[in-house]
């Protein structure tokens, strides 16, 4: 009987263990954003946002404290919720500095950083009605446990606690763009402002954000890869669907299904003369046969954006005139990328690109005087890239590039239909934009997988486009 009993125990106990592990009823706590427990497919243990660990956030805060003058305070407010109508909000995107320092992706909070108290987070308090309509949000517990704030308080305590902190500070730095009346209306803040003690925080945070960490570069490479794949699929789609709106929707779809949370900005899809409008955004015209289309797009992956432009003929063939101008832009793009290295500045790159473009445009007879060049290209050759499209905007273009900087190289020409040049050139817009990481020895093109050579583009459009796309668009057109 004892032997039988032991065997029964073995037979019964093993299934019980398996069942308990396989069918756990433990509830995963929702804090209003992904965590390793709620999104194990996205995040590993120790990560606050996908790909970035809590240690990196803590290190960022320490670096900012080191930049602050003695006995100073940094106030960083989350981005405000912007409303489309009285009850419909626009899609929320977190303010980059707040996300960079806290990892919190939600609205309503205010973070305060100082050398003596570390990170202090004031968090919103949800009512049952808020949760019913909007879902859970990170509160005081999440601030301490997930974001590792040194101190955490409900937002209602901000006036009393922050006023005292400001009162005992020599200087107060804050993000002017997202300043919240929750603290700007405080008497102590107003008093500090009148005494000239209030400064702009971006002059410090943008310095920190210039050099990307290995974790940030991983996300930027992935974001660039998604953008390249999305734009390539859209380019192949364009032969059968030469329509700005359809291509705009297509590129967003292609990016989103590859993991991007949103587009970095509303895609520019300019067909024909619309391409000569630098930030064209209507995207509501069909593209005429033989015209070029310029698409400037990028996507956002876990807080880091990409920015990429290609120009191509949906019909599958550049005309000789289009090819002549395109080749000038392409060679300028390639030559400027070769100049990317530590010590060079964006301003120097811009001067170099201006010389190349001016020479080429004058040889073609498009430009009669160098003084008129700005009418054909009023933009810089590029900008810093990171958490924002124009990242670290407080840093000027005379800053020598360093390893870890990511910039864009985007030469272009935008010839208005009214510009005084041979008529055949009027209304043409061409831009070729790549993302470039500055390395110890030179550069790495993060968007290098996206074709830009004329022969490669034409081969792709004529041999690899979607087989039934042309007939589908013909049906679409007849219904229009």
mmCIF file with all atom_site columns, C-alpha atoms in Angstrom, residues 316-445:
data_model
loop_
_atom_site.group_PDB
_atom_site.id
_atom_site.type_symbol
_atom_site.label_atom_id
_atom_site.label_alt_id
_atom_site.label_comp_id
_atom_site.label_asym_id
_atom_site.label_entity_id
_atom_site.label_seq_id
_atom_site.pdbx_PDB_ins_code
_atom_site.Cartn_x
_atom_site.Cartn_y
_atom_site.Cartn_z
_atom_site.occupancy
_atom_site.B_iso_or_equiv
_atom_site.pdbx_formal_charge
_atom_site.auth_seq_id
_atom_site.auth_comp_id
_atom_site.auth_asym_id
_atom_site.auth_atom_id
_atom_site.pdbx_PDB_model_num
ATOM 1   C CA . UNK A 1 316 ? 8.986  53.641 -64.648 1.00 0.00 ? 316 UNK A CA 1
ATOM 2   C CA . UNK A 1 317 ? 11.239 55.860 -66.746 1.00 0.00 ? 317 UNK A CA 1
ATOM 3   C CA . UNK A 1 318 ? 13.043 59.171 -66.131 1.00 0.00 ? 318 UNK A CA 1
ATOM 4   C CA . UNK A 1 319 ? 12.936 61.575 -69.062 1.00 0.00 ? 319 UNK A CA 1
ATOM 5   C CA . UNK A 1 320 ? 16.312 62.873 -70.244 1.00 0.00 ? 320 UNK A CA 1
ATOM 6   C CA . UNK A 1 321 ? 15.557 66.274 -68.669 1.00 0.00 ? 321 UNK A CA 1
ATOM 7   C CA . UNK A 1 322 ? 14.506 64.716 -65.344 1.00 0.00 ? 322 UNK A CA 1
ATOM 8   C CA . UNK A 1 323 ? 17.564 62.491 -65.419 1.00 0.00 ? 323 UNK A CA 1
ATOM 9   C CA . UNK A 1 324 ? 19.882 65.471 -65.890 1.00 0.00 ? 324 UNK A CA 1
ATOM 10  C CA . UNK A 1 325 ? 18.588 67.314 -62.822 1.00 0.00 ? 325 UNK A CA 1
ATOM 11  C CA . UNK A 1 326 ? 18.247 64.130 -60.779 1.00 0.00 ? 326 UNK A CA 1
ATOM 12  C CA . UNK A 1 327 ? 21.851 63.182 -61.448 1.00 0.00 ? 327 UNK A CA 1
ATOM 13  C CA . UNK A 1 328 ? 23.014 66.576 -60.152 1.00 0.00 ? 328 UNK A CA 1
ATOM 14  C CA . UNK A 1 329 ? 21.089 66.030 -56.890 1.00 0.00 ? 329 UNK A CA 1
ATOM 15  C CA . UNK A 1 330 ? 22.318 62.442 -56.616 1.00 0.00 ? 330 UNK A CA 1
ATOM 16  C CA . UNK A 1 331 ? 25.968 63.347 -57.084 1.00 0.00 ? 331 UNK A CA 1
ATOM 17  C CA . UNK A 1 332 ? 25.622 66.173 -54.552 1.00 0.00 ? 332 UNK A CA 1
ATOM 18  C CA . UNK A 1 333 ? 24.051 63.737 -52.090 1.00 0.00 ? 333 UNK A CA 1
ATOM 19  C CA . UNK A 1 334 ? 26.893 61.244 -52.532 1.00 0.00 ? 334 UNK A CA 1
ATOM 20  C CA . UNK A 1 335 ? 29.669 63.832 -52.410 1.00 0.00 ? 335 UNK A CA 1
ATOM 21  C CA . UNK A 1 336 ? 28.281 65.446 -49.256 1.00 0.00 ? 336 UNK A CA 1
ATOM 22  C CA . UNK A 1 337 ? 27.972 62.058 -47.538 1.00 0.00 ? 337 UNK A CA 1
ATOM 23  C CA . UNK A 1 338 ? 31.657 61.453 -48.293 1.00 0.00 ? 338 UNK A CA 1
ATOM 24  C CA . UNK A 1 339 ? 32.457 64.677 -46.386 1.00 0.00 ? 339 UNK A CA 1
ATOM 25  C CA . UNK A 1 340 ? 30.677 63.460 -43.239 1.00 0.00 ? 340 UNK A CA 1
ATOM 26  C CA . UNK A 1 341 ? 33.235 62.817 -40.509 1.00 0.00 ? 341 UNK A CA 1
ATOM 27  C CA . UNK A 1 342 ? 34.157 64.016 -37.020 1.00 0.00 ? 342 UNK A CA 1
ATOM 28  C CA . UNK A 1 343 ? 35.115 67.699 -37.015 1.00 0.00 ? 343 UNK A CA 1
ATOM 29  C CA . UNK A 1 344 ? 33.022 68.712 -40.023 1.00 0.00 ? 344 UNK A CA 1
ATOM 30  C CA . UNK A 1 345 ? 29.995 70.951 -39.414 1.00 0.00 ? 345 UNK A CA 1
ATOM 31  C CA . UNK A 1 346 ? 26.585 70.958 -41.030 1.00 0.00 ? 346 UNK A CA 1
ATOM 32  C CA . UNK A 1 347 ? 27.228 74.537 -42.112 1.00 0.00 ? 347 UNK A CA 1
ATOM 33  C CA . UNK A 1 348 ? 30.399 73.467 -43.942 1.00 0.00 ? 348 UNK A CA 1
ATOM 34  C CA . UNK A 1 349 ? 28.462 70.665 -45.616 1.00 0.00 ? 349 UNK A CA 1
ATOM 35  C CA . UNK A 1 350 ? 25.781 73.166 -46.615 1.00 0.00 ? 350 UNK A CA 1
ATOM 36  C CA . UNK A 1 351 ? 28.360 75.512 -48.174 1.00 0.00 ? 351 UNK A CA 1
ATOM 37  C CA . UNK A 1 352 ? 29.853 72.597 -50.099 1.00 0.00 ? 352 UNK A CA 1
ATOM 38  C CA . UNK A 1 353 ? 26.458 71.415 -51.377 1.00 0.00 ? 353 UNK A CA 1
ATOM 39  C CA . UNK A 1 354 ? 25.515 74.970 -52.391 1.00 0.00 ? 354 UNK A CA 1
ATOM 40  C CA . UNK A 1 355 ? 28.647 75.243 -54.521 1.00 0.00 ? 355 UNK A CA 1
ATOM 41  C CA . UNK A 1 356 ? 27.961 71.924 -56.259 1.00 0.00 ? 356 UNK A CA 1
ATOM 42  C CA . UNK A 1 357 ? 24.324 72.731 -56.925 1.00 0.00 ? 357 UNK A CA 1
ATOM 43  C CA . UNK A 1 358 ? 24.986 76.283 -58.086 1.00 0.00 ? 358 UNK A CA 1
ATOM 44  C CA . UNK A 1 359 ? 27.610 75.098 -60.560 1.00 0.00 ? 359 UNK A CA 1
ATOM 45  C CA . UNK A 1 360 ? 25.324 72.418 -61.951 1.00 0.00 ? 360 UNK A CA 1
ATOM 46  C CA . UNK A 1 361 ? 22.228 74.609 -62.179 1.00 0.00 ? 361 UNK A CA 1
ATOM 47  C CA . UNK A 1 362 ? 24.151 77.347 -63.962 1.00 0.00 ? 362 UNK A CA 1
ATOM 48  C CA . UNK A 1 363 ? 25.586 74.885 -66.484 1.00 0.00 ? 363 UNK A CA 1
ATOM 49  C CA . UNK A 1 364 ? 22.064 73.688 -67.253 1.00 0.00 ? 364 UNK A CA 1
ATOM 50  C CA . UNK A 1 365 ? 20.820 77.227 -67.743 1.00 0.00 ? 365 UNK A CA 1
ATOM 51  C CA . UNK A 1 366 ? 18.351 76.987 -64.886 1.00 0.00 ? 366 UNK A CA 1
ATOM 52  C CA . UNK A 1 367 ? 20.193 79.516 -62.716 1.00 0.00 ? 367 UNK A CA 1
ATOM 53  C CA . UNK A 1 368 ? 21.343 82.795 -64.233 1.00 0.00 ? 368 UNK A CA 1
ATOM 54  C CA . UNK A 1 369 ? 22.897 84.211 -61.065 1.00 0.00 ? 369 UNK A CA 1
ATOM 55  C CA . UNK A 1 370 ? 24.151 82.637 -57.841 1.00 0.00 ? 370 UNK A CA 1
ATOM 56  C CA . UNK A 1 371 ? 22.233 85.332 -55.955 1.00 0.00 ? 371 UNK A CA 1
ATOM 57  C CA . UNK A 1 372 ? 19.000 83.593 -56.987 1.00 0.00 ? 372 UNK A CA 1
ATOM 58  C CA . UNK A 1 373 ? 20.007 80.165 -55.659 1.00 0.00 ? 373 UNK A CA 1
ATOM 59  C CA . UNK A 1 374 ? 18.025 80.559 -52.420 1.00 0.00 ? 374 UNK A CA 1
ATOM 60  C CA . UNK A 1 375 ? 14.842 80.762 -54.522 1.00 0.00 ? 375 UNK A CA 1
ATOM 61  C CA . UNK A 1 376 ? 15.505 77.209 -55.715 1.00 0.00 ? 376 UNK A CA 1
ATOM 62  C CA . UNK A 1 377 ? 16.660 75.834 -52.375 1.00 0.00 ? 377 UNK A CA 1
ATOM 63  C CA . UNK A 1 378 ? 16.104 77.838 -49.168 1.00 0.00 ? 378 UNK A CA 1
ATOM 64  C CA . UNK A 1 379 ? 16.855 74.806 -46.952 1.00 0.00 ? 379 UNK A CA 1
ATOM 65  C CA . UNK A 1 380 ? 19.985 73.547 -45.240 1.00 0.00 ? 380 UNK A CA 1
ATOM 66  C CA . UNK A 1 381 ? 21.756 70.427 -46.477 1.00 0.00 ? 381 UNK A CA 1
ATOM 67  C CA . UNK A 1 382 ? 20.590 68.668 -43.341 1.00 0.00 ? 382 UNK A CA 1
ATOM 68  C CA . UNK A 1 383 ? 19.779 68.686 -39.640 1.00 0.00 ? 383 UNK A CA 1
ATOM 69  C CA . UNK A 1 384 ? 20.295 66.639 -36.480 1.00 0.00 ? 384 UNK A CA 1
ATOM 70  C CA . UNK A 1 385 ? 18.030 63.620 -36.082 1.00 0.00 ? 385 UNK A CA 1
ATOM 71  C CA . UNK A 1 386 ? 16.964 61.610 -33.053 1.00 0.00 ? 386 UNK A CA 1
ATOM 72  C CA . UNK A 1 387 ? 13.891 61.747 -30.839 1.00 0.00 ? 387 UNK A CA 1
ATOM 73  C CA . UNK A 1 388 ? 12.592 64.659 -32.914 1.00 0.00 ? 388 UNK A CA 1
ATOM 74  C CA . UNK A 1 389 ? 12.837 65.134 -36.682 1.00 0.00 ? 389 UNK A CA 1
ATOM 75  C CA . UNK A 1 390 ? 14.804 68.349 -36.195 1.00 0.00 ? 390 UNK A CA 1
ATOM 76  C CA . UNK A 1 391 ? 16.509 67.035 -33.085 1.00 0.00 ? 391 UNK A CA 1
ATOM 77  C CA . UNK A 1 392 ? 18.545 69.131 -30.647 1.00 0.00 ? 392 UNK A CA 1
ATOM 78  C CA . UNK A 1 393 ? 17.326 72.293 -32.369 1.00 0.00 ? 393 UNK A CA 1
ATOM 79  C CA . UNK A 1 394 ? 18.964 74.443 -29.682 1.00 0.00 ? 394 UNK A CA 1
ATOM 80  C CA . UNK A 1 395 ? 22.367 73.372 -31.041 1.00 0.00 ? 395 UNK A CA 1
ATOM 81  C CA . UNK A 1 396 ? 23.607 75.377 -34.014 1.00 0.00 ? 396 UNK A CA 1
ATOM 82  C CA . UNK A 1 397 ? 24.974 74.076 -37.303 1.00 0.00 ? 397 UNK A CA 1
ATOM 83  C CA . UNK A 1 398 ? 28.491 75.334 -36.545 1.00 0.00 ? 398 UNK A CA 1
ATOM 84  C CA . UNK A 1 399 ? 29.005 72.547 -33.999 1.00 0.00 ? 399 UNK A CA 1
ATOM 85  C CA . UNK A 1 400 ? 31.772 70.111 -35.088 1.00 0.00 ? 400 UNK A CA 1
ATOM 86  C CA . UNK A 1 401 ? 30.240 66.694 -35.659 1.00 0.00 ? 401 UNK A CA 1
ATOM 87  C CA . UNK A 1 402 ? 31.215 63.920 -33.254 1.00 0.00 ? 402 UNK A CA 1
ATOM 88  C CA . UNK A 1 403 ? 30.849 60.136 -33.281 1.00 0.00 ? 403 UNK A CA 1
ATOM 89  C CA . UNK A 1 404 ? 27.298 59.307 -32.236 1.00 0.00 ? 404 UNK A CA 1
ATOM 90  C CA . UNK A 1 405 ? 25.670 62.266 -33.986 1.00 0.00 ? 405 UNK A CA 1
ATOM 91  C CA . UNK A 1 406 ? 22.996 61.388 -36.553 1.00 0.00 ? 406 UNK A CA 1
ATOM 92  C CA . UNK A 1 407 ? 22.269 63.937 -39.284 1.00 0.00 ? 407 UNK A CA 1
ATOM 93  C CA . UNK A 1 408 ? 20.431 64.064 -42.587 1.00 0.00 ? 408 UNK A CA 1
ATOM 94  C CA . UNK A 1 409 ? 21.973 64.822 -45.963 1.00 0.00 ? 409 UNK A CA 1
ATOM 95  C CA . UNK A 1 410 ? 19.196 66.093 -48.229 1.00 0.00 ? 410 UNK A CA 1
ATOM 96  C CA . UNK A 1 411 ? 20.205 68.162 -51.266 1.00 0.00 ? 411 UNK A CA 1
ATOM 97  C CA . UNK A 1 412 ? 17.332 69.272 -53.448 1.00 0.00 ? 412 UNK A CA 1
ATOM 98  C CA . UNK A 1 413 ? 16.118 71.716 -56.030 1.00 0.00 ? 413 UNK A CA 1
ATOM 99  C CA . UNK A 1 414 ? 12.605 73.143 -56.088 1.00 0.00 ? 414 UNK A CA 1
ATOM 100 C CA . UNK A 1 415 ? 11.856 75.142 -59.240 1.00 0.00 ? 415 UNK A CA 1
ATOM 101 C CA . UNK A 1 416 ? 8.609  77.109 -58.963 1.00 0.00 ? 416 UNK A CA 1
ATOM 102 C CA . UNK A 1 417 ? 6.418  77.223 -62.060 1.00 0.00 ? 417 UNK A CA 1
ATOM 103 C CA . UNK A 1 418 ? 6.897  81.002 -62.058 1.00 0.00 ? 418 UNK A CA 1
ATOM 104 C CA . UNK A 1 419 ? 10.716 80.909 -61.867 1.00 0.00 ? 419 UNK A CA 1
ATOM 105 C CA . UNK A 1 420 ? 12.556 82.698 -64.673 1.00 0.00 ? 420 UNK A CA 1
ATOM 106 C CA . UNK A 1 421 ? 14.221 79.790 -66.457 1.00 0.00 ? 421 UNK A CA 1
ATOM 107 C CA . UNK A 1 422 ? 13.543 77.688 -69.572 1.00 0.00 ? 422 UNK A CA 1
ATOM 108 C CA . UNK A 1 423 ? 9.939  76.505 -69.406 1.00 0.00 ? 423 UNK A CA 1
ATOM 109 C CA . UNK A 1 424 ? 10.893 72.827 -69.599 1.00 0.00 ? 424 UNK A CA 1
ATOM 110 C CA . UNK A 1 425 ? 12.474 73.069 -66.124 1.00 0.00 ? 425 UNK A CA 1
ATOM 111 C CA . UNK A 1 426 ? 9.630  74.924 -64.425 1.00 0.00 ? 426 UNK A CA 1
ATOM 112 C CA . UNK A 1 427 ? 7.653  73.067 -61.759 1.00 0.00 ? 427 UNK A CA 1
ATOM 113 C CA . UNK A 1 428 ? 10.241 70.357 -61.107 1.00 0.00 ? 428 UNK A CA 1
ATOM 114 C CA . UNK A 1 429 ? 11.133 69.371 -57.534 1.00 0.00 ? 429 UNK A CA 1
ATOM 115 C CA . UNK A 1 430 ? 13.733 66.721 -56.652 1.00 0.00 ? 430 UNK A CA 1
ATOM 116 C CA . UNK A 1 431 ? 15.216 65.781 -53.278 1.00 0.00 ? 431 UNK A CA 1
ATOM 117 C CA . UNK A 1 432 ? 17.309 62.792 -52.194 1.00 0.00 ? 432 UNK A CA 1
ATOM 118 C CA . UNK A 1 433 ? 17.635 62.457 -48.423 1.00 0.00 ? 433 UNK A CA 1
ATOM 119 C CA . UNK A 1 434 ? 19.594 59.964 -46.347 1.00 0.00 ? 434 UNK A CA 1
ATOM 120 C CA . UNK A 1 435 ? 20.331 59.512 -42.649 1.00 0.00 ? 435 UNK A CA 1
ATOM 121 C CA . UNK A 1 436 ? 24.012 59.503 -41.728 1.00 0.00 ? 436 UNK A CA 1
ATOM 122 C CA . UNK A 1 437 ? 25.591 58.374 -38.456 1.00 0.00 ? 437 UNK A CA 1
ATOM 123 C CA . UNK A 1 438 ? 28.948 59.969 -37.690 1.00 0.00 ? 438 UNK A CA 1
ATOM 124 C CA . UNK A 1 439 ? 31.452 57.294 -36.622 1.00 0.00 ? 439 UNK A CA 1
ATOM 125 C CA . UNK A 1 440 ? 35.019 57.342 -35.313 1.00 0.00 ? 440 UNK A CA 1
ATOM 126 C CA . UNK A 1 441 ? 36.376 56.834 -38.829 1.00 0.00 ? 441 UNK A CA 1
ATOM 127 C CA . UNK A 1 442 ? 33.766 58.644 -40.913 1.00 0.00 ? 442 UNK A CA 1
ATOM 128 C CA . UNK A 1 443 ? 30.139 57.741 -41.456 1.00 0.00 ? 443 UNK A CA 1
ATOM 129 C CA . UNK A 1 444 ? 27.488 55.042 -41.752 1.00 0.00 ? 444 UNK A CA 1
ATOM 130 C CA . UNK A 1 445 ? 24.460 55.600 -44.004 1.00 0.00 ? 445 UNK A CA 1
#
